[in-house]
Structures are given as C-alpha cells and as structure tokens.
PDB file of C-alpha atoms and ligand atoms in Angstrom:
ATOM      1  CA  UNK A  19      -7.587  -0.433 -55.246  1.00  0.00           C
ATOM      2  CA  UNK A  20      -4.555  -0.741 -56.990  1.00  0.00           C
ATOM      3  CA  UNK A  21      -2.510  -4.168 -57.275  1.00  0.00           C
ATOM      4  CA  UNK A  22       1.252  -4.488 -56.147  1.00  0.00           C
ATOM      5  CA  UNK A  23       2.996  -8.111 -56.618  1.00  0.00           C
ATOM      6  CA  UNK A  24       5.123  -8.542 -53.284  1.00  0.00           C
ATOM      7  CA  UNK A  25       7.836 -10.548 -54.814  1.00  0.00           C
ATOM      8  CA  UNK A  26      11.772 -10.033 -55.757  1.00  0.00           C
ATOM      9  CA  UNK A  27      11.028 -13.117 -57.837  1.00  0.00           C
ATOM     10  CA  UNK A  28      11.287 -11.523 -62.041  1.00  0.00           C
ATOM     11  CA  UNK A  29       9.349 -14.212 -63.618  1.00  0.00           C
ATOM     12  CA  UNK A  30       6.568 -13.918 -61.298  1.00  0.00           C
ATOM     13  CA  UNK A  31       6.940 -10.186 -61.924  1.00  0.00           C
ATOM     14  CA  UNK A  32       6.924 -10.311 -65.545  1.00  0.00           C
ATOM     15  CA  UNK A  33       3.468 -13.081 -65.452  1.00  0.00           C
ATOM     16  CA  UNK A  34       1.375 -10.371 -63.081  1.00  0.00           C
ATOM     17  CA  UNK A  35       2.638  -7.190 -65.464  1.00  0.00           C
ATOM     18  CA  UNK A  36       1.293  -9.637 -68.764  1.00  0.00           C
ATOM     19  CA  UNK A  37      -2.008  -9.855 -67.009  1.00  0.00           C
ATOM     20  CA  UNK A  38      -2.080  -6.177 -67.305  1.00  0.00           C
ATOM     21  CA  UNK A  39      -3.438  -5.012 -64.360  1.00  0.00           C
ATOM     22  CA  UNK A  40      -0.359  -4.571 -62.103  1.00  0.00           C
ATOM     23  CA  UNK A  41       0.456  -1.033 -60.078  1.00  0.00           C
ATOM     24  CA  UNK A  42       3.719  -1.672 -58.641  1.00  0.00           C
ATOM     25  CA  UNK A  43       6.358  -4.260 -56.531  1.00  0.00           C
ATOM     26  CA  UNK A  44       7.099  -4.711 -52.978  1.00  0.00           C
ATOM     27  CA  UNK A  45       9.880  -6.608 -51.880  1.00  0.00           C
ATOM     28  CA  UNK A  46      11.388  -6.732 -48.714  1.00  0.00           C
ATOM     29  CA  UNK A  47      15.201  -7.995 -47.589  1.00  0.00           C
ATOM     30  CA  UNK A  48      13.428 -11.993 -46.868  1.00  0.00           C
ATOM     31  CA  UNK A  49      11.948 -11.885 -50.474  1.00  0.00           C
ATOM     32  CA  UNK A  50      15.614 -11.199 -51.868  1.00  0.00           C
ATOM     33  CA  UNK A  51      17.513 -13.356 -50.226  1.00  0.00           C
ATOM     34  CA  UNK A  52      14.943 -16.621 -51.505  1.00  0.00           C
ATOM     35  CA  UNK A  53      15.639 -14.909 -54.965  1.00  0.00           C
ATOM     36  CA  UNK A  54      19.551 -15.493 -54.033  1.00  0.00           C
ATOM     37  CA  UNK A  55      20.711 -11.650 -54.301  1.00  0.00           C
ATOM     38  CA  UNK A  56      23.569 -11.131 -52.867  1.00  0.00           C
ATOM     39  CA  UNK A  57      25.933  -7.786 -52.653  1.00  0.00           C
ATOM     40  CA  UNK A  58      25.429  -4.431 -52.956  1.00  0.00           C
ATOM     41  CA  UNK A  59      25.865  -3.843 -56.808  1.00  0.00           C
ATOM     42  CA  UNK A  60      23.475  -7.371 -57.187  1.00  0.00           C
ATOM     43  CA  UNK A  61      20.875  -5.670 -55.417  1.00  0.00           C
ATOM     44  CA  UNK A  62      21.005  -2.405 -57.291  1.00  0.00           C
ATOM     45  CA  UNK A  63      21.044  -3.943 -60.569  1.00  0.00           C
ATOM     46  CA  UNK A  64      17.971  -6.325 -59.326  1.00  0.00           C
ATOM     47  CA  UNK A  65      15.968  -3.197 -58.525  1.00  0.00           C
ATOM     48  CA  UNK A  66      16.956  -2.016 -62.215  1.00  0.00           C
ATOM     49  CA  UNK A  67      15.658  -4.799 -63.517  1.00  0.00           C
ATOM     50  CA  UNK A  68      12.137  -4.667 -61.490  1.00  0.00           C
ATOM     51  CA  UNK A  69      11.644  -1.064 -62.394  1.00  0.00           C
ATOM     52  CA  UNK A  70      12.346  -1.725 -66.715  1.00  0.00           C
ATOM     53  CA  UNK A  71       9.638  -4.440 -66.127  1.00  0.00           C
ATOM     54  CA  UNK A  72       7.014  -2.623 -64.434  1.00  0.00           C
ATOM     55  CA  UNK A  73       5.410   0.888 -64.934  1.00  0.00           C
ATOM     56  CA  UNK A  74       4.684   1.825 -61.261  1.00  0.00           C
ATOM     57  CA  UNK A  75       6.141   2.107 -57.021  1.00  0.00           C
ATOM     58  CA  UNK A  76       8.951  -0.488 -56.401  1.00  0.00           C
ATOM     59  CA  UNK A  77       9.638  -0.356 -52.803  1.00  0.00           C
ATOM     60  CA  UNK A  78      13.092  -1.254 -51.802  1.00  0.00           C
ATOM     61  CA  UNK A  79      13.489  -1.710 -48.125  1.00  0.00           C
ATOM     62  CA  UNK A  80      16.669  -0.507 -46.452  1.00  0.00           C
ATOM     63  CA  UNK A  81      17.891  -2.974 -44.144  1.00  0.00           C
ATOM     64  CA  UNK A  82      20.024   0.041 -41.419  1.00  0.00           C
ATOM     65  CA  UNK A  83      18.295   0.634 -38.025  1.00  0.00           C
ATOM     66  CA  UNK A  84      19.574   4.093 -37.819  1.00  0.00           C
ATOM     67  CA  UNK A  85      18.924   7.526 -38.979  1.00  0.00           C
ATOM     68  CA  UNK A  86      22.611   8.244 -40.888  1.00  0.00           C
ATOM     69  CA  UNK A  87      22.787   4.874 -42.035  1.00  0.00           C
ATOM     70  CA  UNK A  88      18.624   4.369 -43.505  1.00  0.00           C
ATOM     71  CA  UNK A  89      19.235   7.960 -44.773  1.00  0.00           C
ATOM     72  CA  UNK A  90      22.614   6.868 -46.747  1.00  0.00           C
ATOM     73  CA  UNK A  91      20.860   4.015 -48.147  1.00  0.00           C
ATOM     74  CA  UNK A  92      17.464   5.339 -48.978  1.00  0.00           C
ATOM     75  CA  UNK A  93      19.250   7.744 -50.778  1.00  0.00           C
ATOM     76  CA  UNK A  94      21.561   5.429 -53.071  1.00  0.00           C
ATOM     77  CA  UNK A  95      18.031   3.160 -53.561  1.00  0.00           C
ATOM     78  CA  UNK A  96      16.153   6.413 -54.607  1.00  0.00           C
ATOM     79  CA  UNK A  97      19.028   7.218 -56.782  1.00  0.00           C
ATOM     80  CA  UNK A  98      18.227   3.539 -58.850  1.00  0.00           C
ATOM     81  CA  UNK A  99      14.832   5.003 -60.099  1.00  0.00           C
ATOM     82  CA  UNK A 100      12.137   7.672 -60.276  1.00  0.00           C
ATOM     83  CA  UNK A 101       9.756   4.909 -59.436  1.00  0.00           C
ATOM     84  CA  UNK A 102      11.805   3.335 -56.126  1.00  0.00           C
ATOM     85  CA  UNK A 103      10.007   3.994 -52.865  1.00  0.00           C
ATOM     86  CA  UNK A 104      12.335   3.561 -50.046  1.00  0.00           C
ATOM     87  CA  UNK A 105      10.858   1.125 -47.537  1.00  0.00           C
ATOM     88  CA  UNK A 106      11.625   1.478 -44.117  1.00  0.00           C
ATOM     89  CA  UNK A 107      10.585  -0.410 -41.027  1.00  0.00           C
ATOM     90  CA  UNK A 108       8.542   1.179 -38.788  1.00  0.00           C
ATOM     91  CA  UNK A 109      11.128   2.293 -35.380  1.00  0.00           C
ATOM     92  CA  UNK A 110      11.697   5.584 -34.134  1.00  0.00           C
ATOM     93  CA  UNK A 111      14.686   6.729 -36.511  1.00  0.00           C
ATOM     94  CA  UNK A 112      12.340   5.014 -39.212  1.00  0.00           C
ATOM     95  CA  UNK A 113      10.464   7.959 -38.321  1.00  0.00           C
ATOM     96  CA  UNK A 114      12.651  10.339 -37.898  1.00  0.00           C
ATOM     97  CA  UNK A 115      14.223   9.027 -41.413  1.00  0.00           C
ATOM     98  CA  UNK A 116      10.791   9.026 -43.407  1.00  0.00           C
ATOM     99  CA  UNK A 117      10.168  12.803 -41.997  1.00  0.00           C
ATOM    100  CA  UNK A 118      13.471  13.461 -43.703  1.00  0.00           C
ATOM    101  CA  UNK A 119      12.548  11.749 -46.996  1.00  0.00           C
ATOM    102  CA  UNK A 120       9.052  13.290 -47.356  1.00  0.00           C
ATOM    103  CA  UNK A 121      10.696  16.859 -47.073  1.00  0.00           C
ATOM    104  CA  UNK A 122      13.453  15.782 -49.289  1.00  0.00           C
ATOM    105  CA  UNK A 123      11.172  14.492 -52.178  1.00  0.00           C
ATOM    106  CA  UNK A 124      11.456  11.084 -51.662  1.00  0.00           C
ATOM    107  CA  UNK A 125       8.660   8.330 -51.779  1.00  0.00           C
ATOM    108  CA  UNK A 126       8.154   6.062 -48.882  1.00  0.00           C
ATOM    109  CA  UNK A 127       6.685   3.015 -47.847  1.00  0.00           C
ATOM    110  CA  UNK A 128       6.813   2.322 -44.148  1.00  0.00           C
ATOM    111  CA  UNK A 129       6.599  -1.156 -42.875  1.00  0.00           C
ATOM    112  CA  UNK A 130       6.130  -3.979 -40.149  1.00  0.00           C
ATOM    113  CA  UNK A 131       3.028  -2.249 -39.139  1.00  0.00           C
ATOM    114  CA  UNK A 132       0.736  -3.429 -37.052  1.00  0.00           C
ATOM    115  CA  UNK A 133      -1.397  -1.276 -34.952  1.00  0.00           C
ATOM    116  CA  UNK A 134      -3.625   1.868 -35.554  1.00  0.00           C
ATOM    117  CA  UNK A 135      -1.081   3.858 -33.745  1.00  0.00           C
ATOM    118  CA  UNK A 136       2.341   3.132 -35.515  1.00  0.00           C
ATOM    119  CA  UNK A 137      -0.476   3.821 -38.673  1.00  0.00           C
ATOM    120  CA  UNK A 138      -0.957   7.707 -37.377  1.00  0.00           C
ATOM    121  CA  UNK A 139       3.313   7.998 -36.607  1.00  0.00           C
ATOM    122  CA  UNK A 140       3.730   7.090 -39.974  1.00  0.00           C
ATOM    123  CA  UNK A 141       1.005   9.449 -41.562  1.00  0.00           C
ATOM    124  CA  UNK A 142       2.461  12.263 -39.261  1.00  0.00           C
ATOM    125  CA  UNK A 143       5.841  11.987 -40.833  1.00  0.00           C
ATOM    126  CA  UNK A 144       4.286  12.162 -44.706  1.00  0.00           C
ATOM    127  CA  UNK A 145       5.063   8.144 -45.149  1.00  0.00           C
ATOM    128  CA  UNK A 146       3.812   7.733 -48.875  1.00  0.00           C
ATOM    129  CA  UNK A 147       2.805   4.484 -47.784  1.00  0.00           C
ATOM    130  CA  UNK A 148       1.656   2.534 -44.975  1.00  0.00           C
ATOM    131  CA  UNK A 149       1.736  -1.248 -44.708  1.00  0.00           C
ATOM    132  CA  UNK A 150      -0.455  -3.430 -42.485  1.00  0.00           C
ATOM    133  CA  UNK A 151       0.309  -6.421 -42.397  1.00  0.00           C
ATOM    134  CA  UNK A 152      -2.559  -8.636 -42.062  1.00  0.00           C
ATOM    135  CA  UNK A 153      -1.831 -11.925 -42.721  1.00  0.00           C
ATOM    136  CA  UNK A 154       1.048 -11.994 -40.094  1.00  0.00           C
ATOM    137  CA  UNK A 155      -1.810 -10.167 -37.585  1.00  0.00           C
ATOM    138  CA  UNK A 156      -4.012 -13.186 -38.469  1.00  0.00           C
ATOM    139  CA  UNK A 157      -1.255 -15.690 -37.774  1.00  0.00           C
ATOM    140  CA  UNK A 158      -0.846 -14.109 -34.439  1.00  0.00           C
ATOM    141  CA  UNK A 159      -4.879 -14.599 -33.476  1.00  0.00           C
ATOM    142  CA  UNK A 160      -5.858 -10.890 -34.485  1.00  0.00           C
ATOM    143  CA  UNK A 161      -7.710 -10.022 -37.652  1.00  0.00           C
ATOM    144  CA  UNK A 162      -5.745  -8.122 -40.094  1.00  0.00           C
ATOM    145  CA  UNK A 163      -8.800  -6.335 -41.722  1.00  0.00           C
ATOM    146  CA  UNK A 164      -9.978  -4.900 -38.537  1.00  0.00           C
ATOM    147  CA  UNK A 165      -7.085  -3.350 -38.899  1.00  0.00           C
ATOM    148  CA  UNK A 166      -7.147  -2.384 -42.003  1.00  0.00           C
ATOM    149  CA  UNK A 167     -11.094  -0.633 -41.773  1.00  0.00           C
ATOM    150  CA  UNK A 168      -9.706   1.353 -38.713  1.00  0.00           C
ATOM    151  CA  UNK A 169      -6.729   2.793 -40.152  1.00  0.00           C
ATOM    152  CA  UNK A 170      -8.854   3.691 -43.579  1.00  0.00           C
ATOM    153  CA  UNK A 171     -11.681   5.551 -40.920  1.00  0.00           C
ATOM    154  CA  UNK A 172      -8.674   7.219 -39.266  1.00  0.00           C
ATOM    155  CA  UNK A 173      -6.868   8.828 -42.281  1.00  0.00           C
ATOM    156  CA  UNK A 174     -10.072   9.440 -43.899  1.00  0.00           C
ATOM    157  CA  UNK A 175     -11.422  11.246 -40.843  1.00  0.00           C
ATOM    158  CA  UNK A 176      -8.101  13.059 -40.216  1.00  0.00           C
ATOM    159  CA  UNK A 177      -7.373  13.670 -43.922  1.00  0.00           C
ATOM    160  CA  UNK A 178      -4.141  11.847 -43.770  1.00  0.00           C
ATOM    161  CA  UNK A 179      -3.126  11.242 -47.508  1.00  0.00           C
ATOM    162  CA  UNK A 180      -0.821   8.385 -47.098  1.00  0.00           C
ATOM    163  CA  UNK A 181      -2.201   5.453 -48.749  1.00  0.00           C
ATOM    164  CA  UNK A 182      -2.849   2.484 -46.780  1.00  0.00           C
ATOM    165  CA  UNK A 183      -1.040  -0.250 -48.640  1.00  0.00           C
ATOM    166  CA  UNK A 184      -2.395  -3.849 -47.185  1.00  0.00           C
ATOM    167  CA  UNK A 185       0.497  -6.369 -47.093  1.00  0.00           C
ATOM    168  CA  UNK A 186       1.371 -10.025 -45.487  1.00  0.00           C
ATOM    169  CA  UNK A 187      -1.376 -11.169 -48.112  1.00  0.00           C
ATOM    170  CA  UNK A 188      -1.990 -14.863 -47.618  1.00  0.00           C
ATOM    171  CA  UNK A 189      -5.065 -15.425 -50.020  1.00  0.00           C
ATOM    172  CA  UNK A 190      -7.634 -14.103 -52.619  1.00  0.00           C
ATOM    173  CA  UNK A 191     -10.210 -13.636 -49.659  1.00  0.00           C
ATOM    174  CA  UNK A 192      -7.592 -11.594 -48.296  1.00  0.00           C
ATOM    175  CA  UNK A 193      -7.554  -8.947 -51.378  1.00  0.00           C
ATOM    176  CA  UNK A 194     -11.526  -9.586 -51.358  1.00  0.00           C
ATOM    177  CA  UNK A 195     -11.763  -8.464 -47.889  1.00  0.00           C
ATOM    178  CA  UNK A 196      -8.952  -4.950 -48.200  1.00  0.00           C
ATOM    179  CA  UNK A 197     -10.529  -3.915 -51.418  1.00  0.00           C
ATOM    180  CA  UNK A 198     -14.307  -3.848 -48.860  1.00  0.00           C
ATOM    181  CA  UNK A 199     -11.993  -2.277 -46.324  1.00  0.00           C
ATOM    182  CA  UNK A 200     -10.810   0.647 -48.164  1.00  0.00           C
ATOM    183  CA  UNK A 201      -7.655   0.076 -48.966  1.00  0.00           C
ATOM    184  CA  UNK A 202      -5.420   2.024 -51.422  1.00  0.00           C
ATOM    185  CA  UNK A 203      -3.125  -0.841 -52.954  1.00  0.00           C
ATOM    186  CA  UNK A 204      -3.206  -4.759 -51.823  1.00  0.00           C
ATOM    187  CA  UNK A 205       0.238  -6.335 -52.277  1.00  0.00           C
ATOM    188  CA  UNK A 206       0.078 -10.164 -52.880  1.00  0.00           C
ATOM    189  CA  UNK A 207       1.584 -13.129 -53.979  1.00  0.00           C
ATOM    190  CA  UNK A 208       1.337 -14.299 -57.512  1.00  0.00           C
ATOM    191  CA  UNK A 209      -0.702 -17.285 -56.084  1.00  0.00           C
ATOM    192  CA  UNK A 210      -3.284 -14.925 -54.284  1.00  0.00           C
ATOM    193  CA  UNK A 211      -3.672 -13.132 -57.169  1.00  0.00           C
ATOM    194  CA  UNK A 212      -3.747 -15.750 -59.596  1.00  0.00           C
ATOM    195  CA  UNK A 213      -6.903 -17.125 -57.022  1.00  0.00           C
ATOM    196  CA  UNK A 214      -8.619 -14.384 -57.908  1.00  0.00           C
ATOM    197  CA  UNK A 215      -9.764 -15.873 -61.280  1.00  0.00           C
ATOM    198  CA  UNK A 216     -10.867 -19.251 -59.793  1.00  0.00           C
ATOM    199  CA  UNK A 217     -14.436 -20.330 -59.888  1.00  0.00           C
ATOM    200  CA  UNK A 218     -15.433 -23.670 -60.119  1.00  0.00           C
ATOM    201  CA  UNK A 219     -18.965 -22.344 -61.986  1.00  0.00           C
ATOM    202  CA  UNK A 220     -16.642 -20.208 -64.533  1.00  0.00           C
ATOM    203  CA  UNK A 221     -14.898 -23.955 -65.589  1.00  0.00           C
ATOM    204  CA  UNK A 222     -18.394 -25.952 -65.753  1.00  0.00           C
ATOM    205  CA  UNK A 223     -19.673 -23.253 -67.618  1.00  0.00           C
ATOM    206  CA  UNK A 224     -16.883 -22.572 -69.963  1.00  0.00           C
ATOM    207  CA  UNK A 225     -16.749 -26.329 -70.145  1.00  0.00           C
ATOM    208  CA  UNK A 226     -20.182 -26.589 -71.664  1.00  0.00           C
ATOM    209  CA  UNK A 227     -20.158 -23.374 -73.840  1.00  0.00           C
ATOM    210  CA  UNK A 228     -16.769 -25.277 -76.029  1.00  0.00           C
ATOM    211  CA  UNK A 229     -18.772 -28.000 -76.203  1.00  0.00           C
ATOM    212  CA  UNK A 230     -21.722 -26.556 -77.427  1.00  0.00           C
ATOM    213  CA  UNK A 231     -20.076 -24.476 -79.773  1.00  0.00           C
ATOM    214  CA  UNK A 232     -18.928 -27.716 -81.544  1.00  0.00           C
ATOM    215  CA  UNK A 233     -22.093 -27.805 -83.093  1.00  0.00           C
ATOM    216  CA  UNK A 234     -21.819 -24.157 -84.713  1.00  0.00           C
ATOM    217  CA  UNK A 235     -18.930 -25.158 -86.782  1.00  0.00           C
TER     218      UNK A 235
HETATM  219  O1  G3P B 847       6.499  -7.352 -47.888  1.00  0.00           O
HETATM  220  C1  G3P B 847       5.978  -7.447 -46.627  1.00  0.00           C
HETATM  221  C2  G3P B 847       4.940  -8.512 -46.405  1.00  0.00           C
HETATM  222  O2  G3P B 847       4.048  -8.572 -47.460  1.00  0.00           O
HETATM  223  C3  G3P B 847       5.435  -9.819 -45.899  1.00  0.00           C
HETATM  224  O3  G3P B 847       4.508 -10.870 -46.030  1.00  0.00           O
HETATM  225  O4  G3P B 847       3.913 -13.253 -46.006  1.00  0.00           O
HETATM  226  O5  G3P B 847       6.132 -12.541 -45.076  1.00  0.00           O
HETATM  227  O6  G3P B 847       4.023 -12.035 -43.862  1.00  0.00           O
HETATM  228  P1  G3P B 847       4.667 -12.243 -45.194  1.00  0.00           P
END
C-alpha cells in the first residue's frame, strides 16, 4: 500500500518525505485555504512547490462544477507538473470530465466518494484514482472499511485498474485497517502517520536497552 500525506501544509510535507517512505500528496480546496493560499498564481506556485518536494501523485482538486469549466482548470493544474493528478469531485460532469481526461492523458483522482456505486462510475470513466472516504463514513454511523473491502472485491472481480485510494483518514487504526482491506494508497494526516510508530512496549524496551548498554562502555 503506498502512503500519500493529505495535507497543503509544506512542513508537514517535507517531515513525511524525510521519513522516506512517502508516495505522493492529496490536498483538497479546505486543506488550502487553512494553509492561507489565496489566488490563482498562489495556488499554482503552491502546487510547484509540493511537486519539487516530493517524488510521486499530487492531486490538485479543481474547485468548477461543470464540464467546460473542470476541463479548463484540470488542464492549467496538469500543465503545473508531470506528477499533478487532477482531482475532481465525484458529480455527473465530474464524470463526464474524468472520461475526457483519461482519453486525453491525464491522471485523475476522483473524490467525495462514498458508496460502492459512485466507486464503479468512476472506474467506468478510467478515474486513476478513487477516494473513499472513510473517516467522514464513520462520522456519519457507517464503517468506512466496509467500504473500502467491497470496492477492492469489486474492481478486483471486474478487473477495474483504478486504484482505490482510502482518504478522510482519522487514525493509525485507520491505515491498519485499509492496508487489511486492500487498498492501493492510504492518504493521512501527519499525526496518523506519525501514530504508526507508537508502542508503549517499543519505549519500555528501548528504555531498558540505553540503560543497559551503560554498562558496555
Ligand atoms: O482529501 C480528502 C479527505 O482526506 C478529507 O478528509 O478529514 O476532511 O474528512 P477529512
């Protein structure tokens, strides 16, 4: 399963890419507004930046609701980067709009999904990727990973190659529970990922091999 940070935030971008084991970035229009972005040329130059810090799939999300005007814009984002995936929410001239990317060359990653159905639209249209999100399915008294382990069954059964990219990560259980579930790439927060590491029997232990090893010197 490959690791995405879902931030717009470039220090917390730079701290996953040091750990060494990051894939790629997913932000979305919320994410860069908390990071303060503002204008068109801002935005641009922030995706810049993302992509000359990490080797791997930024998604950029467009923010138009119809087909001339996600098409106009998923076309300057592509423009930014070999490595920008346009990211576009999952509506009918979403669709429509991904169809036209995927025979046009261009990555996508097609989001706000939440049900098995808008999963097999999305795979019918050549979406690069697909993101469930669970943790706002989870919030809403669903479970996320249910979702996740049917859509997985479905494109594997149906040979569907768009890769089921888990998103709306809330915790390290969370990535725990995709990576069981099949899925191709797990998007998190810093925090989530950063949990990953935490053990309280990795600190006692560590604890007592430093002390131990005082004697060896
Ligand atoms: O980028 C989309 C998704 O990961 C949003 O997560 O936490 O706002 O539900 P969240």
């Amino acid at each position: 399963m490959n690791f995405f940070i879902d931030t717009a935030n470039l220090d917390q971008i730079k701290e996953a890419n040091d750990l060494g084991i990051l894939d790629g970035v997913t932000t979305n229009p919320s994410l860069m507004a908390k990071e303060g972005i503002k204008g068109e040329e801002a935005i641009m130059e922030h995706y810049k930046t993302i992509c000359s810090i990490v080797d791997g799939p930024v998604s950029a999300e467009v923010i138009s609701t119809d087909f001339d005007g996600i098409i106009a814009e998923g076309k300057k984002l592509a423009k930014i980067h070999d490595n920008i995936v346009v990211k576009v929410p999952m509506i009918k001239d979403g669709i429509k709009a991904i169809k036209w990317f995927t025979e046009n060359e261009i990555n996508t990653n097609c989001t706000l999904v939440f049900s098995a159905g808008q999963a097999i639209l999305a795979a019918k249209a050549g979406a690069t990727f697909l993101s469930p999100f669970i943790g706002r399915i989870d919030d809403s008294n669903w479970d996320g990973v249910e979702l996740i382990k049917q859509i997985v069954d479905i494109y594997n059964t149906q040979g569907y190659p768009t890769a089921v990219l888990a998103a709306s990560i809330r915790n390290p259980l969370h990535i725990v529970k995709c990576a069981e579930a099949g899925a191709d790439v797990c998007t998190c927060p810093l925090d989530s990922i950063l949990g990953l590491l935490k053990h309280p029997l990795t600190d006692i232990g560590l604890a007592k091999f430093l002390e131990d090893a005082k004697s060896l010197k």
